[in-house]
Protein backbone atom coordinates (compact mmCIF):
# COMPACT_ATOMS: atom_id res chain seq x y z
CA UNK A 1 0.00 0.00 0.00
CA UNK A 2 1.23 3.49 -0.87
CA UNK A 3 0.19 6.98 0.25
CA UNK A 4 -1.05 8.89 -2.81
CA UNK A 5 -2.35 12.19 -1.38
CA UNK A 6 -3.23 14.26 1.69
CA UNK A 7 -6.22 16.58 1.65
CA UNK A 8 -7.87 18.91 4.15
CA UNK A 9 -11.59 19.64 4.05
CA UNK A 10 -13.07 22.49 6.10
CA UNK A 11 -16.69 22.65 7.21
CA UNK A 12 -18.98 24.91 9.25
CA UNK A 13 -20.60 24.09 12.56
CA UNK A 14 -22.26 26.00 15.39
CA UNK A 15 -20.03 26.43 18.46
CA UNK A 16 -21.02 27.67 21.91
CA UNK A 17 -17.45 28.10 23.16
CA UNK A 18 -15.63 31.44 22.97
CA UNK A 19 -11.99 32.29 23.74
CA UNK A 20 -10.90 35.04 26.13
CA UNK A 21 -7.97 37.35 25.37
CA UNK A 22 -5.54 34.77 26.85
CA UNK A 23 -6.95 31.97 24.69
CA UNK A 24 -8.95 30.05 27.30
CA UNK A 25 -12.35 28.64 26.35
CA UNK A 26 -15.59 29.65 28.09
CA UNK A 27 -19.28 29.19 27.35
CA UNK A 28 -20.67 31.87 25.02
CA UNK A 29 -23.41 32.58 22.52
CA UNK A 30 -23.90 30.23 19.55
CA UNK A 31 -21.77 31.31 16.61
CA UNK A 32 -20.45 29.85 13.36
CA UNK A 33 -17.05 28.17 13.55
CA UNK A 34 -14.95 26.07 11.19
CA UNK A 35 -13.58 22.54 11.78
CA UNK A 36 -11.23 20.69 9.45
CA UNK A 37 -10.53 17.06 8.67
CA UNK A 38 -7.27 15.71 7.26
CA UNK A 39 -7.55 12.68 4.99
CA UNK A 40 -4.60 10.48 4.03
CA UNK A 41 -5.38 8.68 0.75
CA UNK A 42 -3.84 5.44 -0.51
CA UNK A 43 -3.65 3.54 -3.79
CA UNK A 44 -5.82 0.79 -2.26
CA UNK A 45 -8.67 3.12 -1.37
CA UNK A 46 -8.14 2.87 2.41
CA UNK A 47 -8.14 6.26 4.12
CA UNK A 48 -7.22 7.67 7.54
CA UNK A 49 -8.73 10.76 9.17
CA UNK A 50 -7.85 13.38 11.75
CA UNK A 51 -10.17 16.17 12.96
CA UNK A 52 -8.61 19.53 13.80
CA UNK A 53 -6.08 19.45 10.99
CA UNK A 54 -3.58 22.23 10.28
CA UNK A 55 -4.35 24.09 7.01
CA UNK A 56 -3.97 22.54 3.57
CA UNK A 57 -1.05 24.81 2.60
CA UNK A 58 1.09 23.55 5.51
CA UNK A 59 0.13 19.95 4.80
CA UNK A 60 0.91 20.40 1.08
CA UNK A 61 4.22 22.18 1.50
CA UNK A 62 5.65 20.50 4.60
CA UNK A 63 4.23 17.00 4.74
CA UNK A 64 3.09 15.86 1.32
CA UNK A 65 6.52 15.85 -0.38
CA UNK A 66 7.99 13.62 2.35
CA UNK A 67 5.28 11.03 2.70
CA UNK A 68 3.71 10.62 -0.75
CA UNK A 69 4.71 7.19 -2.03
CA UNK A 70 5.47 5.87 1.48
CA UNK A 71 3.88 2.70 2.84
CA UNK A 72 1.40 4.05 5.47
CA UNK A 73 2.31 1.16 7.80
CA UNK A 74 5.82 2.62 8.18
CA UNK A 75 4.53 5.04 10.82
CA UNK A 76 7.73 5.04 12.86
CA UNK A 77 9.88 5.91 9.84
CA UNK A 78 7.45 8.60 8.69
CA UNK A 79 7.30 10.13 12.18
CA UNK A 80 11.10 10.26 12.48
CA UNK A 81 11.40 11.69 9.00
CA UNK A 82 8.94 14.51 9.80
CA UNK A 83 10.54 15.10 13.21
CA UNK A 84 13.92 15.60 11.57
CA UNK A 85 12.39 18.12 9.16
CA UNK A 86 11.31 20.22 12.16
CA UNK A 87 14.88 21.35 12.78
CA UNK A 88 14.88 23.62 9.75
CA UNK A 89 11.15 24.42 9.84
CA UNK A 90 10.72 25.39 13.49
CA UNK A 91 8.15 28.12 12.83
CA UNK A 92 5.78 26.04 10.73
CA UNK A 93 6.32 22.32 11.34
CA UNK A 94 4.83 22.07 14.81
CA UNK A 95 4.29 19.01 16.97
CA UNK A 96 0.56 19.54 16.32
CA UNK A 97 1.22 19.03 12.61
CA UNK A 98 3.12 15.81 13.38
CA UNK A 99 0.23 14.75 15.60
CA UNK A 100 -2.34 15.24 12.82
CA UNK A 101 -0.37 13.08 10.40
CA UNK A 102 0.52 10.43 12.98
CA UNK A 103 -3.06 10.02 14.22
CA UNK A 104 -4.43 9.87 10.66
CA UNK A 105 -1.86 7.10 9.95
CA UNK A 106 -2.93 5.14 13.05
CA UNK A 107 -6.55 5.57 11.98
CA UNK A 108 -5.68 4.33 8.50
CA UNK A 109 -3.85 1.27 9.82
CA UNK A 110 -6.79 0.32 12.03
CA UNK A 111 -9.23 0.75 9.16
CA UNK A 112 -7.02 -1.34 6.86
CA UNK A 113 -6.77 -4.16 9.41
CA UNK A 114 -10.29 -3.79 10.82
CA UNK A 115 -9.02 -3.28 14.38
CA UNK A 116 -9.35 -0.42 16.88
CA UNK A 117 -6.03 1.31 17.56
CA UNK A 118 -5.71 0.19 21.21
CA UNK A 119 -5.73 -3.42 19.99
CA UNK A 120 -3.10 -2.66 17.34
CA UNK A 121 -0.94 -1.25 20.15
CA UNK A 122 -1.53 -4.24 22.42
CA UNK A 123 -4.52 -3.47 24.63
CA UNK A 124 -4.65 -3.56 28.42
CA UNK A 125 -8.29 -2.52 28.93
CA UNK A 126 -11.48 -1.25 27.25
CA UNK A 127 -12.64 1.26 29.85
CA UNK A 128 -10.93 3.90 31.95
CA UNK A 129 -12.19 5.95 34.91
CA UNK A 130 -12.63 9.61 33.99
CA UNK A 131 -12.11 12.75 35.98
CA UNK A 132 -14.22 15.84 35.50
CA UNK A 133 -11.89 18.52 34.13
CA UNK A 134 -13.37 22.00 34.45
CA UNK A 135 -12.95 25.00 32.21
CA UNK A 136 -10.93 27.86 33.72
CA UNK A 137 -12.59 30.16 36.23
CA UNK A 138 -14.74 33.00 34.90
CA UNK A 139 -17.08 35.76 36.06
CA UNK A 140 -20.27 34.23 34.68
CA UNK A 141 -23.19 34.23 37.09
CA UNK A 142 -23.83 30.60 38.12
CA UNK A 143 -20.70 29.56 36.16
CA UNK A 144 -17.25 29.13 37.72
CA UNK A 145 -16.95 32.55 39.32
CA UNK A 146 -16.45 31.68 43.02
CA UNK A 147 -15.25 28.80 45.21
CA UNK A 148 -18.94 28.09 45.94
CA UNK A 149 -19.59 27.78 42.20
CA UNK A 150 -16.87 25.11 41.97
CA UNK A 151 -18.44 23.31 44.95
CA UNK A 152 -21.88 23.38 43.30
CA UNK A 153 -20.48 22.09 40.05
CA UNK A 154 -18.54 19.36 41.91
CA UNK A 155 -21.84 18.22 43.47
CA UNK A 156 -23.34 17.96 39.97
CA UNK A 157 -20.30 15.96 38.76
CA UNK A 158 -20.63 13.51 41.67
CA UNK A 159 -24.26 13.02 40.68
CA UNK A 160 -23.19 12.38 37.07
CA UNK A 161 -20.76 9.70 38.26
CA UNK A 162 -17.32 11.31 38.03
CA UNK A 163 -15.10 9.60 40.64
CA UNK A 164 -12.47 12.38 40.51
CA UNK A 165 -12.37 16.11 39.75
CA UNK A 166 -9.79 18.60 38.51
CA UNK A 167 -10.09 22.36 38.83
CA UNK A 168 -8.71 24.79 36.31
CA UNK A 169 -8.90 27.98 38.36
CA UNK A 170 -8.82 31.69 37.49
CA UNK A 171 -6.31 33.13 35.11
CA UNK A 172 -5.96 36.56 33.52
CA UNK A 173 -7.87 38.41 32.08
CA UNK A 174 -10.26 37.83 35.02
CA UNK A 175 -10.14 40.49 37.70
CA UNK A 176 -8.06 39.53 40.72
CA UNK A 177 -6.55 36.51 38.92
CA UNK A 178 -4.29 34.76 39.52
CA UNK A 179 -4.55 34.44 43.29
CA UNK A 180 -3.15 31.49 45.23
CA UNK A 181 -5.49 32.07 48.18
CA UNK A 182 -8.54 32.05 45.92
CA UNK A 183 -7.22 28.86 44.26
CA UNK A 184 -6.89 27.14 47.64
CA UNK A 185 -10.35 28.34 48.70
CA UNK A 186 -11.84 26.75 45.58
CA UNK A 187 -9.89 23.51 46.18
CA UNK A 188 -11.09 23.41 49.82
CA UNK A 189 -14.71 23.95 48.74
CA UNK A 190 -14.47 21.03 46.28
CA UNK A 191 -12.84 18.76 48.90
CA UNK A 192 -15.73 19.51 51.26
CA UNK A 193 -18.23 18.30 48.64
CA UNK A 194 -16.31 15.28 47.31
CA UNK A 195 -15.41 14.02 50.82
CA UNK A 196 -12.05 12.91 52.21
CA UNK A 197 -11.30 9.94 49.91
CA UNK A 198 -11.87 11.21 46.36
CA UNK A 199 -8.98 12.01 44.04
CA UNK A 200 -8.86 15.76 43.41
CA UNK A 201 -6.39 17.70 41.27
CA UNK A 202 -5.48 21.30 40.53
CA UNK A 203 -4.28 22.95 37.33
CA UNK A 204 -3.72 26.64 38.22
CA UNK A 205 -2.22 29.66 36.50
CA UNK A 206 0.96 28.49 34.72
CA UNK A 207 3.23 31.40 35.54
CA UNK A 208 3.26 31.51 39.33
CA UNK A 209 6.62 32.13 41.01
CA UNK A 210 8.38 29.37 42.96
CA UNK A 211 7.13 30.74 46.27
CA UNK A 212 3.55 30.98 45.04
CA UNK A 213 3.73 27.41 43.70
CA UNK A 214 5.10 26.19 47.04
CA UNK A 215 2.34 28.04 48.92
CA UNK A 216 -0.21 26.26 46.74
CA UNK A 217 1.49 22.89 47.25
CA UNK A 218 1.48 23.29 51.03
CA UNK A 219 -2.22 24.20 50.93
CA UNK A 220 -3.03 21.18 48.78
CA UNK A 221 -1.01 18.86 51.03
CA UNK A 222 -3.40 19.73 53.86
CA UNK A 223 -6.38 19.08 51.57
CA UNK A 224 -4.85 15.73 50.51
CA UNK A 225 -4.91 16.59 46.79
CA UNK A 226 -3.84 13.90 44.35
CA UNK A 227 -1.67 16.02 42.10
CA UNK A 228 -0.94 19.55 40.88
CA UNK A 229 0.17 20.31 37.33
CA UNK A 230 1.99 23.18 35.69
CA UNK A 231 1.92 25.94 38.35
CA UNK A 232 5.12 27.47 36.87
CA UNK A 233 6.66 27.94 33.44
CA UNK A 234 7.83 24.45 32.42
CA UNK A 235 10.93 25.77 30.69
CA UNK A 236 12.45 26.13 34.16
CA UNK A 237 12.94 22.48 35.08
CA UNK A 238 15.05 23.56 38.08
CA UNK A 239 12.00 25.26 39.56
CA UNK A 240 10.13 21.95 39.43
CA UNK A 241 13.04 20.10 41.08
CA UNK A 242 13.02 22.82 43.77
CA UNK A 243 9.26 22.38 44.25
CA UNK A 244 9.32 18.56 44.34
CA UNK A 245 12.05 18.61 47.00
CA UNK A 246 9.87 20.64 49.34
CA UNK A 247 6.43 19.08 49.05
CA UNK A 248 4.82 15.68 49.49
CA UNK A 249 2.11 16.74 47.02
CA UNK A 250 2.59 14.77 43.77
CA UNK A 251 3.68 17.06 40.93
CA UNK A 252 2.55 16.06 37.45
CA UNK A 253 4.46 17.27 34.38
CA UNK A 254 5.68 18.41 31.99
CA UNK A 255 2.50 18.99 30.05
CA UNK A 256 3.13 21.59 27.37
CA UNK A 257 6.94 21.78 27.36
CA UNK A 258 8.41 21.10 23.92
CA UNK A 259 10.88 18.29 23.36
CA UNK A 260 8.69 15.20 23.16
CA UNK A 261 10.03 12.11 24.98
CA UNK A 262 13.47 13.71 25.43
CA UNK A 263 12.11 16.41 27.77
CA UNK A 264 10.14 13.83 29.77
CA UNK A 265 13.27 11.70 30.21
CA UNK A 266 15.18 14.73 31.53
CA UNK A 267 12.41 15.60 33.99
CA UNK A 268 12.30 12.05 35.36
CA UNK A 269 16.10 11.93 35.72
CA UNK A 270 16.20 15.34 37.43
CA UNK A 271 13.39 14.52 39.87
CA UNK A 272 11.23 17.33 38.53
CA UNK A 273 7.96 15.35 38.56
CA UNK A 274 6.26 12.47 40.39
CA UNK A 275 3.82 11.71 37.58
CA UNK A 276 4.77 12.10 33.93
CA UNK A 277 2.51 14.05 31.59
CA UNK A 278 1.88 14.77 27.93
CA UNK A 279 -0.82 14.23 25.35
CA UNK A 280 -0.79 13.46 21.64
CA UNK A 281 -1.01 17.16 20.79
CA UNK A 282 1.87 18.12 23.11
CA UNK A 283 4.18 15.31 22.02
CA UNK A 284 3.54 15.11 18.28
CA UNK A 285 1.32 12.05 18.05
CA UNK A 286 0.41 8.69 19.47
CA UNK A 287 3.78 7.28 18.35
CA UNK A 288 5.80 9.50 20.75
CA UNK A 289 3.11 9.26 23.44
CA UNK A 290 3.64 5.51 23.67
CA UNK A 291 7.40 6.09 23.94
CA UNK A 292 6.76 8.32 26.97
CA UNK A 293 4.34 5.77 28.45
CA UNK A 294 7.02 3.07 28.19
CA UNK A 295 9.66 5.45 29.55
CA UNK A 296 7.47 6.19 32.58
CA UNK A 297 6.76 2.47 33.06
CA UNK A 298 10.49 1.73 33.02
CA UNK A 299 10.92 4.11 35.95
CA UNK A 300 7.92 2.68 37.82
CA UNK A 301 6.00 5.92 37.30
CA UNK A 302 2.51 6.57 36.04
CA UNK A 303 1.88 8.75 33.03
CA UNK A 304 -1.25 10.87 33.35
CA UNK A 305 -2.31 11.71 29.82
CA UNK A 306 -3.11 15.34 28.99
CA UNK A 307 -6.52 15.89 27.45
CA UNK A 308 -9.20 13.70 25.97
CA UNK A 309 -9.95 12.68 22.41
CA UNK A 310 -9.50 9.37 20.62
CA UNK A 311 -5.68 9.40 20.32
CA UNK A 312 -5.17 9.90 24.05
CA UNK A 313 -7.97 7.46 24.88
CA UNK A 314 -6.54 4.60 22.79
CA UNK A 315 -3.11 5.17 24.38
CA UNK A 316 -4.65 4.93 27.86
CA UNK A 317 -6.18 1.57 26.88
CA UNK A 318 -2.75 0.22 25.88
CA UNK A 319 -0.46 1.23 28.78
CA UNK A 320 1.39 -1.23 31.01
CA UNK A 321 1.40 0.82 34.23
CA UNK A 322 -1.75 2.60 33.20
CA UNK A 323 -2.37 6.28 33.46
CA UNK A 324 -5.02 6.25 36.11
CA UNK A 325 -7.54 8.62 34.56
CA UNK A 326 -9.03 9.88 31.31
CA UNK A 327 -9.36 13.68 31.28
CA UNK A 328 -12.99 14.36 30.32
CA UNK A 329 -13.90 17.90 29.42
CA UNK A 330 -13.48 20.69 29.53
CA UNK A 331 -16.67 20.89 31.57
CA UNK A 332 -18.76 23.83 32.70
CA UNK A 333 -22.24 24.19 34.20
CA UNK A 334 -23.41 25.81 30.93
CA UNK A 335 -21.87 23.32 28.48
CA UNK A 336 -23.61 20.07 27.54
CA UNK A 337 -20.67 17.72 27.12
CA UNK A 338 -22.91 14.69 26.45
CA UNK A 339 -23.86 15.99 22.98
CA UNK A 340 -21.47 14.67 20.32
CA UNK A 341 -19.90 17.19 17.93
CA UNK A 342 -22.21 17.59 14.90
CA UNK A 343 -19.68 15.79 12.64
CA UNK A 344 -19.83 12.67 14.85
CA UNK A 345 -22.74 10.26 15.29
CA UNK A 346 -21.66 9.37 18.83
CA UNK A 347 -19.32 10.62 21.53
CA UNK A 348 -15.70 9.47 21.39
CA UNK A 349 -15.77 9.03 25.16
CA UNK A 350 -19.21 7.91 26.38
CA UNK A 351 -19.24 7.62 30.19
CA UNK A 352 -21.37 5.26 32.29
CA UNK A 353 -22.90 6.06 35.69
CA UNK A 354 -19.85 4.73 37.53
CA UNK A 355 -17.58 7.20 35.74
CA UNK A 356 -15.93 4.81 33.27
CA UNK A 357 -15.43 5.94 29.68
CA UNK A 358 -15.67 3.09 27.16
CA UNK A 359 -13.37 2.87 24.15
CA UNK A 360 -14.91 2.45 20.71
CA UNK A 361 -14.46 -0.97 19.10
CA UNK A 362 -14.84 0.46 15.59
CA UNK A 363 -11.68 0.19 13.46
CA UNK A 364 -8.95 2.81 13.62
CA UNK A 365 -9.47 5.66 16.06
CA UNK A 366 -13.02 4.38 16.35
CA UNK A 367 -14.84 7.58 15.45
CA UNK A 368 -18.37 7.28 14.06
CA UNK A 369 -18.16 10.06 11.46
CA UNK A 370 -21.22 11.87 10.05
CA UNK A 371 -20.01 12.38 6.45
CA UNK A 372 -23.40 13.66 5.34
CA UNK A 373 -23.10 16.56 7.78
CA UNK A 374 -19.57 17.32 6.63
CA UNK A 375 -20.49 17.24 2.92
CA UNK A 376 -23.48 19.51 3.54
CA UNK A 377 -21.42 22.12 5.38
CA UNK A 378 -18.21 22.30 3.35
CA UNK A 379 -16.39 25.64 3.16
CA UNK A 380 -14.80 26.34 -0.22
MG1 LIG B 1 -3.05 20.96 32.37
PDB file of C-alpha atoms and ligand atoms in Angstrom, residues 166 168 203 229-230 255 277 306, ligand 1:
ATOM      1  CA  UNK A 166      -9.791  18.598  38.505  1.00  0.00           C
ATOM      2  CA  UNK A 168      -8.707  24.794  36.311  1.00  0.00           C
ATOM      3  CA  UNK A 203      -4.278  22.953  37.331  1.00  0.00           C
ATOM      4  CA  UNK A 229       0.167  20.307  37.333  1.00  0.00           C
ATOM      5  CA  UNK A 230       1.994  23.183  35.689  1.00  0.00           C
ATOM      6  CA  UNK A 255       2.499  18.991  30.051  1.00  0.00           C
ATOM      7  CA  UNK A 277       2.510  14.052  31.586  1.00  0.00           C
ATOM      8  CA  UNK A 306      -3.111  15.340  28.989  1.00  0.00           C
TER       9      UNK A 306
HETATM   10 MG1  LIG B   1      -3.050  20.964  32.366  1.00  0.00          MG
END
